[in-house]
XYZ file of C-alpha atoms in Angstrom:
628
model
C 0.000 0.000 0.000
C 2.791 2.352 0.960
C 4.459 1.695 -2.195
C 1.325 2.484 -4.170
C 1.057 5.606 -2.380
C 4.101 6.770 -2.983
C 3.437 6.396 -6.980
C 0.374 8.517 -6.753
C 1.291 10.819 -4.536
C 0.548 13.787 -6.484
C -3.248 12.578 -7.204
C -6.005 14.636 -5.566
C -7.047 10.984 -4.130
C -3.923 10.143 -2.630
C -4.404 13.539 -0.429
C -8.185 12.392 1.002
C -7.262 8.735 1.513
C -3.894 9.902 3.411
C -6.413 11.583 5.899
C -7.666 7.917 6.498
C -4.142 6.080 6.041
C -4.026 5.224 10.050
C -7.674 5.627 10.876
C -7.394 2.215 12.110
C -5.340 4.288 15.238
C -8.492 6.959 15.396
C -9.303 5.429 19.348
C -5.145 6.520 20.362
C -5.595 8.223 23.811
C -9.858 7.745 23.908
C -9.362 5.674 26.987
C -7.869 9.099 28.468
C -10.403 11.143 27.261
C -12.846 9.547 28.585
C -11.500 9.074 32.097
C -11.659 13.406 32.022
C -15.086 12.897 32.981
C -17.304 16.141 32.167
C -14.752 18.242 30.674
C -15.041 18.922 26.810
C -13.226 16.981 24.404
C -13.338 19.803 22.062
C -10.225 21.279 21.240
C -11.208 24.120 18.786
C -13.968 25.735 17.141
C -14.315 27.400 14.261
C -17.536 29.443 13.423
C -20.130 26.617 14.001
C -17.963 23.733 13.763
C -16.372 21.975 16.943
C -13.024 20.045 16.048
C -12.995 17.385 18.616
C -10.027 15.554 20.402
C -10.552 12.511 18.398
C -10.137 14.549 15.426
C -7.042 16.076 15.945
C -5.279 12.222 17.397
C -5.966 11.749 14.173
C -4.626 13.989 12.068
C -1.729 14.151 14.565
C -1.071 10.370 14.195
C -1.150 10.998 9.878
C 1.233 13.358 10.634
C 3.482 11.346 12.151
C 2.989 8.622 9.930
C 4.213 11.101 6.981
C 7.438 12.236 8.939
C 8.435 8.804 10.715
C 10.283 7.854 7.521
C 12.372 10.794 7.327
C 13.444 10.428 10.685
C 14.854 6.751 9.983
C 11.248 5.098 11.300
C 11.680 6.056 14.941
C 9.516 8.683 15.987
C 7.880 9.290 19.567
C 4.984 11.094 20.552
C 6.917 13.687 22.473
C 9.479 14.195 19.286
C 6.532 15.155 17.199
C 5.039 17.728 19.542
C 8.524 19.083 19.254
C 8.340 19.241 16.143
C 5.580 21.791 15.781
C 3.395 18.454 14.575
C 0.758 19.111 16.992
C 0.085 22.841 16.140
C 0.458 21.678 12.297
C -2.472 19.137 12.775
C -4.307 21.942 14.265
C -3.571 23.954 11.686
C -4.410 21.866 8.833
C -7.778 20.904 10.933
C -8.933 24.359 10.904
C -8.138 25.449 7.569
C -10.467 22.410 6.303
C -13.346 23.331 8.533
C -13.012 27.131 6.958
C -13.010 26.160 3.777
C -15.676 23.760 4.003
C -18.056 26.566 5.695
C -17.088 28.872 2.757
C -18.308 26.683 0.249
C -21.255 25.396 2.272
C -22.333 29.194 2.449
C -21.435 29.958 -0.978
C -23.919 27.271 -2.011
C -21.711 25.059 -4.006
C -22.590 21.183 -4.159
C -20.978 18.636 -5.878
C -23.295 16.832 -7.977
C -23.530 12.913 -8.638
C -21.888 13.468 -12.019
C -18.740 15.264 -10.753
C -18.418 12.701 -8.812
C -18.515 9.861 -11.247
C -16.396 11.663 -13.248
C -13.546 12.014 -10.945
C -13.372 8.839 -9.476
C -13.544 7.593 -13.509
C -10.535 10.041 -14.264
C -8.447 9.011 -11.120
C -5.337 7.353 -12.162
C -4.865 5.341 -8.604
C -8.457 3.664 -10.003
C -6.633 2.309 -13.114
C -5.685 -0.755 -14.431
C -2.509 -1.322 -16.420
C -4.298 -0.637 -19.814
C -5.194 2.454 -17.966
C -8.868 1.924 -17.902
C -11.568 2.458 -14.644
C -11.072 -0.775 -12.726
C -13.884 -1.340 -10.155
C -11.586 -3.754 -8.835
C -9.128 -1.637 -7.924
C -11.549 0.820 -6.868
C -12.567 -1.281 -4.073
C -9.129 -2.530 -3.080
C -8.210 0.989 -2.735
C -11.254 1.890 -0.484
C -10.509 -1.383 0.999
C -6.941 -1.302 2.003
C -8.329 2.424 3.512
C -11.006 1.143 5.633
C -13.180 3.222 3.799
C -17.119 2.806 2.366
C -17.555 3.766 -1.346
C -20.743 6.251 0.774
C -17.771 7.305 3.036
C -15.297 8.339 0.054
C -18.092 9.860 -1.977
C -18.909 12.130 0.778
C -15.119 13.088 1.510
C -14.586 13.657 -2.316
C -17.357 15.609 -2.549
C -16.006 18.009 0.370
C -12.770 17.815 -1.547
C -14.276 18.960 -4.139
C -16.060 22.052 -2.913
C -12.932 23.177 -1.483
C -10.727 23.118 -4.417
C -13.352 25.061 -5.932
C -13.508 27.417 -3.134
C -9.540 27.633 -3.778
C -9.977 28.076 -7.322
C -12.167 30.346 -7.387
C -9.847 32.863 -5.391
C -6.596 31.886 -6.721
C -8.339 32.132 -10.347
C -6.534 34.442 -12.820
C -3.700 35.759 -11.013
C -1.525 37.170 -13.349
C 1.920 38.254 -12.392
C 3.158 42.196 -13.318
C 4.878 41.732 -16.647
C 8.004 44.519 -15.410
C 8.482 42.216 -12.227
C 8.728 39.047 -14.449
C 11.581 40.664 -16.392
C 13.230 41.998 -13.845
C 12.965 38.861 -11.938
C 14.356 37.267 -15.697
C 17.395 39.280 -15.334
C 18.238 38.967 -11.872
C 18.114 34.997 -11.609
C 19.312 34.450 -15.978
C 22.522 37.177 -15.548
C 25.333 35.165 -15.635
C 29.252 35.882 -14.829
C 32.712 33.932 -15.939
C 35.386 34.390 -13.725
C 39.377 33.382 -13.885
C 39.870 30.744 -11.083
C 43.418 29.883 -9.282
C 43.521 27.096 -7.241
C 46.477 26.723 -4.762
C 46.465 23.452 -3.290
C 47.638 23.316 0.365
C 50.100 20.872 -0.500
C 51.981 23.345 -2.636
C 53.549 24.977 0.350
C 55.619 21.829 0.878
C 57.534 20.819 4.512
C 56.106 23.018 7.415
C 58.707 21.237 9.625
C 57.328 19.993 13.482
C 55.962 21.414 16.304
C 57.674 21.784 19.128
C 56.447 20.464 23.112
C 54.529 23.602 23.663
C 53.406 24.284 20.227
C 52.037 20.663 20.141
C 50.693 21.390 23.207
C 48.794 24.118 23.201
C 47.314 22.681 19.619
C 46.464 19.804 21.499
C 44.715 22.084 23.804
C 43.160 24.508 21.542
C 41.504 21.661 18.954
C 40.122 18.684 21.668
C 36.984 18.221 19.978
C 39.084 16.558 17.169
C 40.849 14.052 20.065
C 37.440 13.517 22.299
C 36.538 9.886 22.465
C 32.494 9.908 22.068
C 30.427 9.033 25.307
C 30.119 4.626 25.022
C 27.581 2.993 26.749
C 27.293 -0.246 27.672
C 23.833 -2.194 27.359
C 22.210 -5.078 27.945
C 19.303 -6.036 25.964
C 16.551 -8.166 25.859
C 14.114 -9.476 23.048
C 11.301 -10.610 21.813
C 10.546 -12.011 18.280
C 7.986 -14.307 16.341
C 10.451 -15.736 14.652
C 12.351 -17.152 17.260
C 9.358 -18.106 19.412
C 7.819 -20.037 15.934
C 11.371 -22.079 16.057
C 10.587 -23.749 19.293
C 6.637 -24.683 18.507
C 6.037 -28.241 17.445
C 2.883 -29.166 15.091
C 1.059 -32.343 15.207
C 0.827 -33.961 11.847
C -3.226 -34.331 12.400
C -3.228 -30.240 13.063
C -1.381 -30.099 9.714
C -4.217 -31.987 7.737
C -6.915 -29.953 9.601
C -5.513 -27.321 8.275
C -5.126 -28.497 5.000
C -8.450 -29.833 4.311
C -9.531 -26.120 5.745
C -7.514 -24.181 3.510
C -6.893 -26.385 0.638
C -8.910 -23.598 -2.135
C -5.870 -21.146 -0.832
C -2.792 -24.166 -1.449
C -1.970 -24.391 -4.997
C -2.539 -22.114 -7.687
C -6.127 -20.366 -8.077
C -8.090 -20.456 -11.319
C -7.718 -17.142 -13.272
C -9.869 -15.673 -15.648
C -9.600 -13.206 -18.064
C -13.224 -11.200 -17.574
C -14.216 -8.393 -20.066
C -17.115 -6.128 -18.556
C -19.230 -3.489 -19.743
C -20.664 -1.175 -17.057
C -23.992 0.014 -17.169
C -26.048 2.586 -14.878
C -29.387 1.255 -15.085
C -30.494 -2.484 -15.121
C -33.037 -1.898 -18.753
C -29.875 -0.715 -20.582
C -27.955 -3.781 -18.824
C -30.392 -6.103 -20.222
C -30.652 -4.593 -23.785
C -26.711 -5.116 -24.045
C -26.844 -8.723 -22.681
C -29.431 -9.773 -25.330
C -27.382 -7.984 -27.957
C -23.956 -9.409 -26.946
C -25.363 -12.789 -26.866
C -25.296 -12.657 -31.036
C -23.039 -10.359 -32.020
C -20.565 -10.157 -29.046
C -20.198 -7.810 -26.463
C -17.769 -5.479 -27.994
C -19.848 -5.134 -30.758
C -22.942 -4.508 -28.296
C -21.229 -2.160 -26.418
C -20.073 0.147 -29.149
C -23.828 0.369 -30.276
C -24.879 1.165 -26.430
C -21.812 4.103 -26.925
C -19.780 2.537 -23.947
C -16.572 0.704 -23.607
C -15.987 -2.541 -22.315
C -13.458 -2.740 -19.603
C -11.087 -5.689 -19.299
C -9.803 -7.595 -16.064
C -6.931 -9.479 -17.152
C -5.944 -12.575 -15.199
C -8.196 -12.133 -12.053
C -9.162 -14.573 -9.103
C -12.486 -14.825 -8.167
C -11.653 -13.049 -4.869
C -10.563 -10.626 -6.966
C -14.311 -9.634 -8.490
C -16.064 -8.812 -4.871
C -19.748 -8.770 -5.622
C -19.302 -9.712 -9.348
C -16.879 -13.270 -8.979
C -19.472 -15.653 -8.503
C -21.600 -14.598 -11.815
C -17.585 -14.619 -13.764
C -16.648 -17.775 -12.464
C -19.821 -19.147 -13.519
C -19.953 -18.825 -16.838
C -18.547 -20.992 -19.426
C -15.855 -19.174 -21.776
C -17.239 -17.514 -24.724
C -20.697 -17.334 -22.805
C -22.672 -13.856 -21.926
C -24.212 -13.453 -18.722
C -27.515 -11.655 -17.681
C -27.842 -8.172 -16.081
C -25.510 -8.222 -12.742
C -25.888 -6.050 -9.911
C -23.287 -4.378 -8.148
C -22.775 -1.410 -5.863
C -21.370 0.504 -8.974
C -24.608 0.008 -10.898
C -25.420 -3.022 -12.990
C -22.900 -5.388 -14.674
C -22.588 -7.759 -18.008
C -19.674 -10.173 -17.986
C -17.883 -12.420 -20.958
C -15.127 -14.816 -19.810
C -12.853 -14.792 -22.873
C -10.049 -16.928 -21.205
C -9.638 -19.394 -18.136
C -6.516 -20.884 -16.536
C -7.179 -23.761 -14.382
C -6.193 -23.601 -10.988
C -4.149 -26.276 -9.702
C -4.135 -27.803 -6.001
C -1.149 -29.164 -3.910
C -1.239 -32.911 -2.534
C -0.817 -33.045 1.708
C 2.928 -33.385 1.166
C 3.728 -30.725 -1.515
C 1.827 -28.358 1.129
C 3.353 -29.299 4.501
C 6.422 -27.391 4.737
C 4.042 -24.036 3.643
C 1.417 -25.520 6.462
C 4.049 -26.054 9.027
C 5.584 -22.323 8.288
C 2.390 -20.962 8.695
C 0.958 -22.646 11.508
C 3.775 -22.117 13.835
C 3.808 -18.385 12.548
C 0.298 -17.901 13.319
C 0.554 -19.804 17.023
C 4.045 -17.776 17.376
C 1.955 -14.659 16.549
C -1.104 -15.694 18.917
C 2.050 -16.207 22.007
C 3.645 -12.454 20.706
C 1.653 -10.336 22.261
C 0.660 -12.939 25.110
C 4.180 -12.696 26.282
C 4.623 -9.076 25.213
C 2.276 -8.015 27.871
C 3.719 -10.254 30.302
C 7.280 -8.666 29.814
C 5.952 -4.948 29.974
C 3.943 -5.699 33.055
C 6.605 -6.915 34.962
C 8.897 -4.207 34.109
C 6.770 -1.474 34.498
C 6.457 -3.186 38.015
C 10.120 -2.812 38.851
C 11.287 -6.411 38.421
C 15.135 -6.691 37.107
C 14.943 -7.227 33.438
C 17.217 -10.586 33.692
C 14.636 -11.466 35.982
C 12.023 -10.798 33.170
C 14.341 -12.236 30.687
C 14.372 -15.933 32.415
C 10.671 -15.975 33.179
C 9.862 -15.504 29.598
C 12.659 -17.226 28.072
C 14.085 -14.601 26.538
C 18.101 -14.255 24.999
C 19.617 -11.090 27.006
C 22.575 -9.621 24.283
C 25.405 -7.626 26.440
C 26.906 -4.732 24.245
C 30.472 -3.576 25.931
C 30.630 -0.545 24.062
C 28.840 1.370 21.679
C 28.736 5.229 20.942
C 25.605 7.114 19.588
C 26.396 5.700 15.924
C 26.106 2.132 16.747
C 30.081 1.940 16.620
C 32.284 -0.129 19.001
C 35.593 1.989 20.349
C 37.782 0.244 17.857
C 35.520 2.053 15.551
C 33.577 -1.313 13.896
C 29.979 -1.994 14.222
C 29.229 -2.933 17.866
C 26.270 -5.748 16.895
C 26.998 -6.416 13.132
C 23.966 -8.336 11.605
C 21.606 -7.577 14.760
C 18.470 -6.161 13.616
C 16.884 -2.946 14.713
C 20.023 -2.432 16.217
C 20.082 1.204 15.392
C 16.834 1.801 16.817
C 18.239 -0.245 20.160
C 20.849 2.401 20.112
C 19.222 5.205 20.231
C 16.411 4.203 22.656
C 19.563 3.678 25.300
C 20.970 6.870 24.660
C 17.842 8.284 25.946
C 18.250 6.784 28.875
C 20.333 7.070 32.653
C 22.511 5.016 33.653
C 21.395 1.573 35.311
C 17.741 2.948 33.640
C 16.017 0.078 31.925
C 13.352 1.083 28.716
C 10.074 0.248 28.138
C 9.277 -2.996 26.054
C 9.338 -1.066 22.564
C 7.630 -2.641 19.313
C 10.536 -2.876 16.098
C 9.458 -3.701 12.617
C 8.810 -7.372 11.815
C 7.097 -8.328 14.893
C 10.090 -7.530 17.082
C 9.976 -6.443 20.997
C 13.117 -4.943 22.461
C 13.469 -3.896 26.263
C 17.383 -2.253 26.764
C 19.090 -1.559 30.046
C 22.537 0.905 30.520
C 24.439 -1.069 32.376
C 27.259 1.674 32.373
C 28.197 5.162 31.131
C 31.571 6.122 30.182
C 31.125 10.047 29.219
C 32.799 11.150 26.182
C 36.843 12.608 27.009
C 39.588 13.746 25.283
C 42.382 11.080 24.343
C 45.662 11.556 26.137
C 48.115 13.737 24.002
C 50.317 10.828 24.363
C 47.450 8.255 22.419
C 46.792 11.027 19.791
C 50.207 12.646 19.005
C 50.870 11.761 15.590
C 47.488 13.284 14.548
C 47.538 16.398 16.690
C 51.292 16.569 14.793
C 49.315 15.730 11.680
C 46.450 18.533 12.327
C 49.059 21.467 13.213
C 51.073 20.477 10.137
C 47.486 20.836 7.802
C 46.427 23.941 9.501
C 50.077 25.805 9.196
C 49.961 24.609 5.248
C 46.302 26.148 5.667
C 47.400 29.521 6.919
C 50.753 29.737 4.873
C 48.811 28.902 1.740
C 46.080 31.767 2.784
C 48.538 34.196 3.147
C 50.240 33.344 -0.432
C 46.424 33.651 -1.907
C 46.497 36.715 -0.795
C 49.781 37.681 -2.781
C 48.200 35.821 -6.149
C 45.069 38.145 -5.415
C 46.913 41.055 -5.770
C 48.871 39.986 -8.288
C 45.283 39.324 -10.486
C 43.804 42.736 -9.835
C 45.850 43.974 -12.671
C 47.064 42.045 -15.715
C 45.523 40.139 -18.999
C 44.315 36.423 -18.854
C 47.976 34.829 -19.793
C 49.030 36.921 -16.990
C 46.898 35.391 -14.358
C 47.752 31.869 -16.043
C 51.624 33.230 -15.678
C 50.901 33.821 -11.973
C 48.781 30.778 -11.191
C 52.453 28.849 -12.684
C 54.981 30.359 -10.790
C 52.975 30.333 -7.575
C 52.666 26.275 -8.184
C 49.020 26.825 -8.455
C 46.486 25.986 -11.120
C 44.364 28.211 -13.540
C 40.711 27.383 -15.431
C 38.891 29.512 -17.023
C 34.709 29.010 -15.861
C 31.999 27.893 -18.303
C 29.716 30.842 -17.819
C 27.137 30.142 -14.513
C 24.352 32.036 -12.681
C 24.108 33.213 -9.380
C 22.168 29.960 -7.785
C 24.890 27.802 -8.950
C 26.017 25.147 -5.846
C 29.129 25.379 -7.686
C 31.014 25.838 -10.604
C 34.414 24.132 -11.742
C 36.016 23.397 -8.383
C 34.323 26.926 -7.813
C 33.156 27.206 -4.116
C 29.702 28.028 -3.920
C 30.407 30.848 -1.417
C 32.990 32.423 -3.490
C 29.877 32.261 -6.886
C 27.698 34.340 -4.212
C 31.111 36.672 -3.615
C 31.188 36.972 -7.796
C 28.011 38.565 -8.141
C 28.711 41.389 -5.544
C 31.952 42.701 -7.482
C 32.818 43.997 -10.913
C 34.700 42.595 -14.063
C 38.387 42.931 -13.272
C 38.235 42.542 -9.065
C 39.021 39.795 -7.382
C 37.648 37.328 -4.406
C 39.311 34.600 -2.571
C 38.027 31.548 -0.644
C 39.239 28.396 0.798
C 38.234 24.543 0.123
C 38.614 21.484 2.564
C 42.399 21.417 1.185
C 42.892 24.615 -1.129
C 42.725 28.311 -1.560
C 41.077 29.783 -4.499
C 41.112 33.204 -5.945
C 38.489 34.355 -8.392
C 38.901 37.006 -10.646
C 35.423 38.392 -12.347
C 36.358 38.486 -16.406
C 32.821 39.137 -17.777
C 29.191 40.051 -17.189
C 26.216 38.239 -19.533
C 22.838 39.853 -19.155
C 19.915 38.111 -19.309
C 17.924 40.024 -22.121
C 14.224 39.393 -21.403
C 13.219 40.499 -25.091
C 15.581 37.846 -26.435
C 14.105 35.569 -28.927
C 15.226 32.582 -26.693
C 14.725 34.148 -23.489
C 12.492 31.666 -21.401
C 9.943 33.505 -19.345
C 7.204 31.132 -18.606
C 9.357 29.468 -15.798
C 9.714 32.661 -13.821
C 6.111 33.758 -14.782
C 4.540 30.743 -13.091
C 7.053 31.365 -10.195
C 5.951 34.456 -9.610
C 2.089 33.913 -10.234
C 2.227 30.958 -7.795
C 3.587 33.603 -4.683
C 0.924 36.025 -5.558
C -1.775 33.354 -5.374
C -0.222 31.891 -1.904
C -0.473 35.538 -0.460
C -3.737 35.809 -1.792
C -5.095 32.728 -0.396
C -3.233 33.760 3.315
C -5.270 36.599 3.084
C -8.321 34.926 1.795
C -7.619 32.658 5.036
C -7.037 35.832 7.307
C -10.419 37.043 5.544
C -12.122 33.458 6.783
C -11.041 33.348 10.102
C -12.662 37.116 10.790
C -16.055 35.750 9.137
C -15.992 32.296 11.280
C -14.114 33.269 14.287
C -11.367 30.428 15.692
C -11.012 29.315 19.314
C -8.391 27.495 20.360
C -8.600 25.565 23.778
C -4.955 25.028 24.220
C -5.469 24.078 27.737
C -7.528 21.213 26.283
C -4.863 20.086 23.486
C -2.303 20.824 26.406
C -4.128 18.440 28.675
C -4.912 15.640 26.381
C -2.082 15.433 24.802
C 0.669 16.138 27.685
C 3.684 14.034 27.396
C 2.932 10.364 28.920
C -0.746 10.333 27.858
């Protein structure tokens, strides 16, 4: 599902069903709310419309969901409020419920036939020859636990909305001076002379002596602190180890395969081709006509299409598979009812299913039944484990009673990283996440039992903290000798940048290359570039912003990880907006699309004074304090 998001995730559908993608989660906290007895669970209002508690969980949890993956999948409740997620939810809560009362007083409904339309036109509804798949529909709606009623009604709210939207950001059309002027600015570009002294150049810098190295030493400890290591211990909790360990009778294993023996093997498929009609007289007239000339050929004189499912289960036809997998191929059924109006089916081709014997399917069985019983023990012993550390009991204590391996972790910095700088659990799962639970923690504290992907439980104790420090001079000598030696190349090769940028401010091009030579640097001349360029040619990107504050002729300097550079400026190239090859459109829709956002913020500062907003942050503070 995730993935199939992520495809469509510029469709107007994507953006309503992501409102639903955790509604599964919509009672988080309810237990809480509850418990709060007589006091409100509304946590804003705006004009007539009360945004309730539940609400916001929600939209808070979707939230969440969107920025857990950025964060590398570990993301707590706490993190998120500190992320301004909370207030965002809000946000995004009330600016529905304003636009929603702007288009209900405005009068605009979304007919039956927008409707249709849309859902026709969406592309997440298609099939691979890009047709309207009910199929898919339904899966969608489905995998969303979402009614067709329910997404008709949200997509109609959508709907009004964007027209709402529309309406105000409707013909903005950006002031044709500022265009050009905004043409010149970003298209002007600049070529610049560019000599590059390598560090290196300056050769031997010789050795510090005792109190040089010294005070270097001193001066630059971050670069010789050892990171704080922790040492853990950790206990944990998977299916797959507790699935190891269960033993199936063989008369369980042919119970279960006389149960399930449609779902062993391989399912018949059929290759179904459909014509959808709204009204069951028009059904009919197409049935009787497909059943002598075809359905394609019925179809066309009806002015419809017929819509082909390629290769489909009957699982895969909800409402529909039955009447499919009864008819023989070639064969035309009768008028067929579904909640998308009425139905007439040809089965053009049919691939036999095939079903395993006992033996073919007892490995799969066995997998599966210990899975499922390993499952069904999970979240037994899950509980079991949480209760009895959240009642103080040791966690090797916990360990033993539950059977559970403890792991013991010497070392390990922030990173995951043992002192000798190697992975400190190499091929340990989840490890990161481990990791960074514990540095959360005090020393001798022991975490909650936390849930990992793949139906993993984790509980991790500090056993000991040894705080970050600074090596011993003695340990990191040849690389505090190292370091001094870089920066006094550094500073040497500054100062002789310097000299060459002198040098440049007067003098033709074979004189800079001239100079760039007998200072044992190197010269390039730049491809022209614009202003927003990262960087150009070995060209910092700070020194491109220095370019296009001087004139042709002066010079800038800069410094890379392990080089000076001096820039001279050689030439200017306007950016004519009258050229015949100037490209405005770019920069036209730029600029139209920051007038229409300040128009719609005031258009929202305009809603807000005609439905007022109230905002009971002692509520949201309340309900959603850190531990509830």
């Amino acid at each position: 599902m995730l993935q199939f998001i992520r495809t469509y995730a510029g469709s107007w559908v994507v953006k309503i069903l992501f409102v639903l993608l955790i509604v599964s989660f919509a009672a988080w906290g309810i237990g809480d709310m509850i418990r709060t007895g007589g006091i409100s669970s509304t946590v804003a209002s705006v004009g007539k419309v009360e945004i309730d508690r539940a609400e916001l969980d929600q939209e808070f949890r979707r939230q969440m969901e969107r920025l857990r993956p950025m964060v590398g999948g570990n993301l707590t409740t706490e993190q998120a409020r500190q992320f301004g997620l909370l207030d965002q939810s809000l946000s995004a809560l009330v600016q529905r419920a304003l636009y929603d009362q702007a288009a209900r007083d405005a009068g605009i409904s979304v007919g039956p036939d927008v409707v249709r339309q849309r859902i026709a036109e969406e592309p997440a509804f298609r099939n691979a020859q890009n047709q309207f798949d009910p199929n898919q529909f339904r899966s969608v709606l489905r995998n969303n636990q979402l009614t067709e009623d329910g997404y008709v009604a949200l997509l109609r709210r959508e709907t009004a909305r964007e027209l709402v939207a529309g309406a105000v950001g409707a013909g903005v059309t950006p002031p044709k001076l500022l265009v050009q002027d905004l043409y010149r600015f970003r298209g002007e570009r600049r070529v610049a002379e560019v000599v590059t002294l390598p560090n290196a150049a300056i050769g031997d810098v010789g050795v510090p002596d005792e109190a040089e190295l010294t005070r270097y030493y001193e001066d630059h400890q971050v670069r010789f602190t050892a990171p704080e290591y922790r040492a853990l211990s950790i206990a944990q909790l998977s299916a797959d180890e507790i699935a190891k360990d269960i033993e199936i009778p063989d008369a369980e294993l042919r119970a279960a395969y006389d149960e399930r023996a449609d779902e062993l093997g391989t399912p018949e498929r059929r290759t179904v081709e459909m014509v959808l009609a709204d009204d069951e007289a028009k059904a009919k007239q197409i049935a009787e006509a497909a059943k002598t000339k075809g359905l394609t050929a019925a179809a066309k004189d009806a002015g419809t299409d017929v819509i082909t499912l390629d290769n489909v289960t009957r699982n895969e036809l909800p409402e529909i598979g039955d009447a499919a997998f009864a008819l023989a191929q070639g064969a035309v059924s009768d008028a067929v009812r579904s909640g998308l109006g009425w139905h007439v089916l040809t089965v053009t081709a049919i691939q036999p299913g095939a079903t395993k014997s006992f033996e073919e399917a007892r490995d799969q069985l066995l997998a599966e039944l210990r899975k499922e019983k390993a499952m069904d023990s999970l979240y037994s012993i899950a509980n079991r484990v949480e209760d009895q550390l959240a009642s103080g009991a040791p966690l090797e204590e916990v360990a033993q009673a539950q059977s559970l391996p403890i792991a013991k972790i010497a070392a390990v910095d922030s990173s995951g990283k043992a002192p000798d700088g190697k992975d400190a659990a190499p091929g340990r799962p989840n490890f990161a996440a481990m990791v960074q639970t514990a540095f959360q923690l005090a020393s001798g504290a022991t975490s909650n039992l936390t849930e990992a992907p793949n139906n993993v439980f984790y509980a991790v104790r500090v056993d000991g903290v040894t705080p970050a420090a600074p090596k011993p001079l003695a340990e990191v000598r040849d690389q505090a000798v190292a370091g001094w030696q870089d920066d006094k190349r550094a500073k040497l090769a500054a100062e002789k940048a310097q000299d060459i940028a002198a040098k440049l401010k007067q003098g033709s091009e074979a004189a800079a290359q001239d100079v760039a030579g007998q200072s044992g640097a190197s010269f390039a001349m730049t491809t022209p570039f614009t202003r927003d360029a990262r960087s150009v040619e070995g060209l910092p990107g700070e020194l491109v912003r220095k370019l296009f504050e001087v004139k042709p002729g002066e010079t800038v300097t800069g410094a890379t990880a392990d080089s000076q550079v001096v820039a001279r400026l050689k030439e200017i190239i306007p950016a004519d907006p009258a050229a015949s090859d100037a490209t405005l459109a770019t920069v036209e829709s730029t600029v139209a699309q920051g007038l229409e956002s300040d128009i719609m913020a005031q258009f929202g500062n305009a809603l807000r004074d005609r439905y007022p907003v109230e905002v009971h942050r002692n509520r949201i503070d309340q309900f959603f304090a850190s531990g509830n």
